[in-house]
CSV table of C-alpha atoms in Angstrom, one decimal:
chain,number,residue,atom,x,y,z
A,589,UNK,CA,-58.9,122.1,-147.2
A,590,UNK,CA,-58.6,125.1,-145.1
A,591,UNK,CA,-58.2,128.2,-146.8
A,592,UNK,CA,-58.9,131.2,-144.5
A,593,UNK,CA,-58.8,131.2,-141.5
A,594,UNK,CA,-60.7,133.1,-138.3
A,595,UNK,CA,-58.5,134.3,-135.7
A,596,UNK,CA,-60.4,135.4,-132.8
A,597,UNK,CA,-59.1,137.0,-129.4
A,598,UNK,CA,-61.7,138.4,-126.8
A,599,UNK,CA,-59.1,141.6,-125.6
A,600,UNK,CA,-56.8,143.5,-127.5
A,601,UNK,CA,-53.6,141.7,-125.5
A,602,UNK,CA,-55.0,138.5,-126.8
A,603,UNK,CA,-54.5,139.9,-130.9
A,604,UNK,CA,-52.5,142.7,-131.0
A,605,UNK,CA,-49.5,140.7,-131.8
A,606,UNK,CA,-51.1,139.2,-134.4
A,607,UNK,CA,-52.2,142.2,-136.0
A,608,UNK,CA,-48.4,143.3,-135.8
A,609,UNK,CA,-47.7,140.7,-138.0
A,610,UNK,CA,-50.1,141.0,-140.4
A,611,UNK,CA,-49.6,142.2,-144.4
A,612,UNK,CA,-52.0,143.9,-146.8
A,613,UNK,CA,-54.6,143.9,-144.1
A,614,UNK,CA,-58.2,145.8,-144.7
A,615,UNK,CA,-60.4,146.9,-142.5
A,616,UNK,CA,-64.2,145.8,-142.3
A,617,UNK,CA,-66.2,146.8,-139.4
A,618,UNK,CA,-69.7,144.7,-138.6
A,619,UNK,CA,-71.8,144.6,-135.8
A,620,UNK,CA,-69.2,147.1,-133.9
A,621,UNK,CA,-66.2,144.6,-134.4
A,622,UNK,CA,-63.1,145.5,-136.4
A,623,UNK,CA,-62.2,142.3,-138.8
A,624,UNK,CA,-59.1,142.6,-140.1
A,625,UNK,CA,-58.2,140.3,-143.6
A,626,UNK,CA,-54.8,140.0,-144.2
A,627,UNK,CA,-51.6,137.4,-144.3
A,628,UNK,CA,-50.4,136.2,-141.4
A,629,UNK,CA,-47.1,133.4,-141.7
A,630,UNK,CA,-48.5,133.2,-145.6
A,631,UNK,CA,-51.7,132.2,-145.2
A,632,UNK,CA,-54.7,134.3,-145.7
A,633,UNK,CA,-56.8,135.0,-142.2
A,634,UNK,CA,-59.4,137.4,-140.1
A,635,UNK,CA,-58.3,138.9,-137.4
A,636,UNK,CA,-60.5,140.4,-135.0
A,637,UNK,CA,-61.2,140.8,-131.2
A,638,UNK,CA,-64.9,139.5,-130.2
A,639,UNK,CA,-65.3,141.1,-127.2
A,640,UNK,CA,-65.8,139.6,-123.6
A,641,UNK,CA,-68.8,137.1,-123.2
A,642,UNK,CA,-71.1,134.3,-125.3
A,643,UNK,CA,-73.0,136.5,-127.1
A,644,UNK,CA,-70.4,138.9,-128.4
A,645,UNK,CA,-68.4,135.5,-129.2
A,646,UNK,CA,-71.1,133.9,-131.2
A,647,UNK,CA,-71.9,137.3,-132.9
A,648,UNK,CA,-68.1,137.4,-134.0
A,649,UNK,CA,-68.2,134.1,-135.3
A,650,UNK,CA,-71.1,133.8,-137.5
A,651,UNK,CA,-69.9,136.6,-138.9
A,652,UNK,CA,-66.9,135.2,-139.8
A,653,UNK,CA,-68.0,132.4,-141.5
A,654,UNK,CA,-70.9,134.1,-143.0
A,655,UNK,CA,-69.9,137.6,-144.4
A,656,UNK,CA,-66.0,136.3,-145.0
A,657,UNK,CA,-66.1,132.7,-145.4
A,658,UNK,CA,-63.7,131.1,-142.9
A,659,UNK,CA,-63.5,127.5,-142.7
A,660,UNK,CA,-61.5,127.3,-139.7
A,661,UNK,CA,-61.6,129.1,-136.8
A,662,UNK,CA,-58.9,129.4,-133.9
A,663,UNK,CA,-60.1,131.3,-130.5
A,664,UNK,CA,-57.1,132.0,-128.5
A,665,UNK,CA,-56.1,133.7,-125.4
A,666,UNK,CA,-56.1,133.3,-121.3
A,667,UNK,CA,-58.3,131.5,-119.0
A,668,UNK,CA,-58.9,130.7,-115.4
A,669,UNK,CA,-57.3,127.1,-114.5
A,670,UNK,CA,-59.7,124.5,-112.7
A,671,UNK,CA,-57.4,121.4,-113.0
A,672,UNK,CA,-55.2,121.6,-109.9
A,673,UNK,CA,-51.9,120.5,-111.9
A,674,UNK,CA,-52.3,123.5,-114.2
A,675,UNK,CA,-50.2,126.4,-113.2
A,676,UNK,CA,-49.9,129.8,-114.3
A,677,UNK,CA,-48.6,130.0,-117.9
A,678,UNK,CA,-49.9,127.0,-118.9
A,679,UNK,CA,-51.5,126.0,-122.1
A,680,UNK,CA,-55.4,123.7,-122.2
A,681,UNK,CA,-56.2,122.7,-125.7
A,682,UNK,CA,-60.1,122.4,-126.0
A,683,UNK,CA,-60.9,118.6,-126.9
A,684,UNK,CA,-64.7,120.0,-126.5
A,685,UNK,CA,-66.4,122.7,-124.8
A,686,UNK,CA,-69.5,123.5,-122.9
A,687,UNK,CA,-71.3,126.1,-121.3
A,688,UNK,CA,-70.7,125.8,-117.7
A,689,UNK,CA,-73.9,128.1,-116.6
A,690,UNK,CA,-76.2,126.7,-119.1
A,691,UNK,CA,-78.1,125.4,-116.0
A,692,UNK,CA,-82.1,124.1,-115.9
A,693,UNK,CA,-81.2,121.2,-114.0
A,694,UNK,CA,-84.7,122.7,-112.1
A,695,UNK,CA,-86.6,121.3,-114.8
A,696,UNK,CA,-84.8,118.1,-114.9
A,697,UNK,CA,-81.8,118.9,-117.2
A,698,UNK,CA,-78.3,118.0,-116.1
A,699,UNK,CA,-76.0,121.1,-116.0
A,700,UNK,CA,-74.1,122.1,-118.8
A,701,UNK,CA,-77.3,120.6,-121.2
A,702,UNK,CA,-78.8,122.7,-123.7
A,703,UNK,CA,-82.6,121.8,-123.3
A,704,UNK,CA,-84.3,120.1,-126.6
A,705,UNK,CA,-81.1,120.5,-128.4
A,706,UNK,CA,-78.9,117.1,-129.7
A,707,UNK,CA,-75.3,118.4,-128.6
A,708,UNK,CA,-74.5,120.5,-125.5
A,709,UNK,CA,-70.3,119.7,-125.7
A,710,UNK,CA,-68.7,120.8,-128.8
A,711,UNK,CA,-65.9,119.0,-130.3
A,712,UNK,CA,-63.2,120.6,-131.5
A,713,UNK,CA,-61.5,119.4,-134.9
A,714,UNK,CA,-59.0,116.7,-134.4
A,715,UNK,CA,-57.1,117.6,-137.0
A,716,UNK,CA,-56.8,121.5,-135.3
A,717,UNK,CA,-55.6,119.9,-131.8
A,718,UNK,CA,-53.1,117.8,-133.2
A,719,UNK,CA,-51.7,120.9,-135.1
A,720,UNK,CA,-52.3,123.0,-131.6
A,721,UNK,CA,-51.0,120.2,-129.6
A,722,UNK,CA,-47.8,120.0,-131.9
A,723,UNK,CA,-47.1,123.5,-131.3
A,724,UNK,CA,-47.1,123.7,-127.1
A,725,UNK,CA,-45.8,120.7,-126.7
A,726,UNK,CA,-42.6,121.9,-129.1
A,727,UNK,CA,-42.8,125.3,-127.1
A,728,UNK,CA,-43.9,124.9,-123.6
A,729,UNK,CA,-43.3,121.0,-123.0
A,730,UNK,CA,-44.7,119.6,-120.0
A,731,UNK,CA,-46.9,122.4,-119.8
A,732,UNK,CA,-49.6,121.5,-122.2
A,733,UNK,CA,-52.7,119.9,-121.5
A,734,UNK,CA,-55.6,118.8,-124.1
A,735,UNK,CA,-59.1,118.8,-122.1
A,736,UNK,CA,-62.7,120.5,-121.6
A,737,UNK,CA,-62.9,124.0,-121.8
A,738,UNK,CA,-65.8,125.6,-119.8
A,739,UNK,CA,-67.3,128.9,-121.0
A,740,UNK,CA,-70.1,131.3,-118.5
A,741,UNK,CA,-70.9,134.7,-118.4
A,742,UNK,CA,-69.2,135.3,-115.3
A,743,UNK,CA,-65.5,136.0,-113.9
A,744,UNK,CA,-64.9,132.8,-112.0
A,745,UNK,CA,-63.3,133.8,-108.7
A,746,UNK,CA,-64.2,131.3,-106.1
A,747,UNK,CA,-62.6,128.2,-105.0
A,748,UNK,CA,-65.7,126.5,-104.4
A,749,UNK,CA,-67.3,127.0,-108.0
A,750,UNK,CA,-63.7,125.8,-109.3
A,751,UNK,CA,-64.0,122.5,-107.7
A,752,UNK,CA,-67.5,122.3,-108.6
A,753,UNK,CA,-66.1,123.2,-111.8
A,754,UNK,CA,-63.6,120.9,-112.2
A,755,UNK,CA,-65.2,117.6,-109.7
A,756,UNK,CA,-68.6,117.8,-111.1
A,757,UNK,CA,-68.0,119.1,-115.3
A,758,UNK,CA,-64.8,118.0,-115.9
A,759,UNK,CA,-63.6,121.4,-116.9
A,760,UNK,CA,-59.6,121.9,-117.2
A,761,UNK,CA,-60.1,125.7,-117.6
A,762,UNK,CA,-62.8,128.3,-118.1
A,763,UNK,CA,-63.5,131.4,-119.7
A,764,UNK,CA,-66.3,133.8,-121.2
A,765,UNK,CA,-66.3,132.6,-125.3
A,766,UNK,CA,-64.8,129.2,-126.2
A,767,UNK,CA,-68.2,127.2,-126.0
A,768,UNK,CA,-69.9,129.8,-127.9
A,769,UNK,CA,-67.4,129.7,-130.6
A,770,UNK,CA,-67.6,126.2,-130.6
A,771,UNK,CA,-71.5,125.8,-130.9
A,772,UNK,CA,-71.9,128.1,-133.8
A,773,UNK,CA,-68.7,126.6,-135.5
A,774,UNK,CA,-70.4,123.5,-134.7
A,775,UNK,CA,-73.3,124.6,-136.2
A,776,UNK,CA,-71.9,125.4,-139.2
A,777,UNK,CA,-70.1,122.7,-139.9
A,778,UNK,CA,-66.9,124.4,-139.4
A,779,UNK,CA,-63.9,123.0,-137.8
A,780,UNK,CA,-62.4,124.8,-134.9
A,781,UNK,CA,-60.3,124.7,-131.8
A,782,UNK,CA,-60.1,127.2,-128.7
A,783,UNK,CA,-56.0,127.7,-127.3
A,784,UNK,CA,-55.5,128.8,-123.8
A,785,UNK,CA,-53.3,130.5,-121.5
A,786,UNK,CA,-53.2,130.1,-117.5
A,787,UNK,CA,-53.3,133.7,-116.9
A,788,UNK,CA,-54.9,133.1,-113.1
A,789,UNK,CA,-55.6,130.0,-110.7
A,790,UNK,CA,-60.1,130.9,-111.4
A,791,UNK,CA,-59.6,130.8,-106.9
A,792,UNK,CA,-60.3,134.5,-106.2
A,793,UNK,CA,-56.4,135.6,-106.7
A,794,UNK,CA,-57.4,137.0,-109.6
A,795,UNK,CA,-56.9,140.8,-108.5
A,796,UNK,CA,-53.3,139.8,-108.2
A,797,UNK,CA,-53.0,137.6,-110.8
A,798,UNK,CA,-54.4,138.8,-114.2
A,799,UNK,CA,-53.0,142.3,-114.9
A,800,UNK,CA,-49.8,140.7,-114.2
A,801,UNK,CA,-49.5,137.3,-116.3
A,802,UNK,CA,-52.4,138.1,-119.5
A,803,UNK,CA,-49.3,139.9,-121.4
A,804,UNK,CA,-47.2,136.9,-120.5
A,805,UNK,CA,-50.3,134.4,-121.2
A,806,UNK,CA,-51.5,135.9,-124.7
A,807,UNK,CA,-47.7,136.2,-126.1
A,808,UNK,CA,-47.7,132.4,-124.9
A,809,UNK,CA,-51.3,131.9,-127.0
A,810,UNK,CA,-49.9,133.9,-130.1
A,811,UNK,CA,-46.5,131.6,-130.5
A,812,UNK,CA,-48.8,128.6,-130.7
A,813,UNK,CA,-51.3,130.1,-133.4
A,814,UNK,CA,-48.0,131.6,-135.2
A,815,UNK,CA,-46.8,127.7,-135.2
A,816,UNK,CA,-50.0,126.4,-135.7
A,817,UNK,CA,-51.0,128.8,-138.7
A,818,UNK,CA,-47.5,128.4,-140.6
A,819,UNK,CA,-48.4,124.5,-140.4
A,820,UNK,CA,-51.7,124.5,-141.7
């Protein structure tokens, strides 16, 4: 049974509105993050913003789960589409995710494989995409897909890498957290599921692009948790 929840956001856009709604909410800060406990639609949850990238990510959620006991976590906000047919605005579900520049294929390794370890693709809890799953497709039908979330250290901006991306992982989307979030989570036995935004086409149109639809794209991310987190 989940209980308390983790709510994690890489940028302030992608949690401010659910700070906004928050009650009784107390302040912890670890590791140079801000975790914010609280309500949120009746249901006690940590709130707090990771910070961009894998590491920052993984350091977020281990803390969660280890210093304020979540046993679910939801990552939300805005990604970089890969599949063709998603347009700006657009919601990916994470079915699994994978670390898209986790790459020793020069020792033999395919790309995306974490050497010597059993699982490189995380799954997320099936129970948690139905929930998010329910939520789009009520909100933003026809604009909701379920699929592979791809995370790297980088700002993809090329539309070479994003068919390469897309042709050779599979990838609907990708971003700079979800598959780190999912390995620890993984990891720890705790069920998860990462909710994203089209804020930009990942084709180098970024610069026009992402200043201009991440407000749009996290208040799009934040009605689904708000559904998804009054379900639960």
């Amino acid at each position: 049974m989940i209980n308390k929840i983790g709510l994690i956001g890489a940028m302030n856009e992608e949690i401010e509105l659910l700070i906004q709604a928050m009650t009784g909410v107390k302040e912890t800060k670890k590791a140079g993050i801000t975790y914010r406990e609280g309500l949120f639609q009746g249901k006690e949850v940590v709130v707090c913003r990771s910070g961009v990238g894998k590491v920052n990510a993984a350091v977020c959620t281990q803390i969660l789960i280890d210093q304020f006991g979540v046993n679910a976590v939801l990552f939300t906000g805005v990604a970089g589409a890969l599949d063709p047919e998603l347009n700006i605005g657009d919601i990916v579900i994470s079915t699994a995710c994978m670390q898209h520049d986790m790459d020793v294929r020069a020792l033999g390794f395919p790309r995306g494989v974490i050497p010597y370890e059993e699982v490189s693709t995380f799954a997320a809890d099936p129970e948690l995409i139905k929930l998010a799953d329910a939520a789009s497709r009520e909100l933003f039908d026809g604009r909701t897909k379920q699929g592979l979330v791809l995370s790297g250290d980088q700002f993809v901006a090329s539309r070479e890498l994003v068919a390469e991306l897309f042709h050779d992982l599979g990838g609907s989307c990708t971003e700079m957290e979800g598959a780190a979030v999912a390995q620890v989570c993984s990891m720890n036995s705790v069920p998860f599921v990462v909710i994203r935004s089209m804020s930009d086409k990942a084709d180098g149109s970024a610069h026009v692009n992402f200043a201009e639809f991440t407000k749009q794209a996290s208040e799009n991310s934040h009605r689904i948790i708000e559904h998804m987190v009054r379900s639960i």
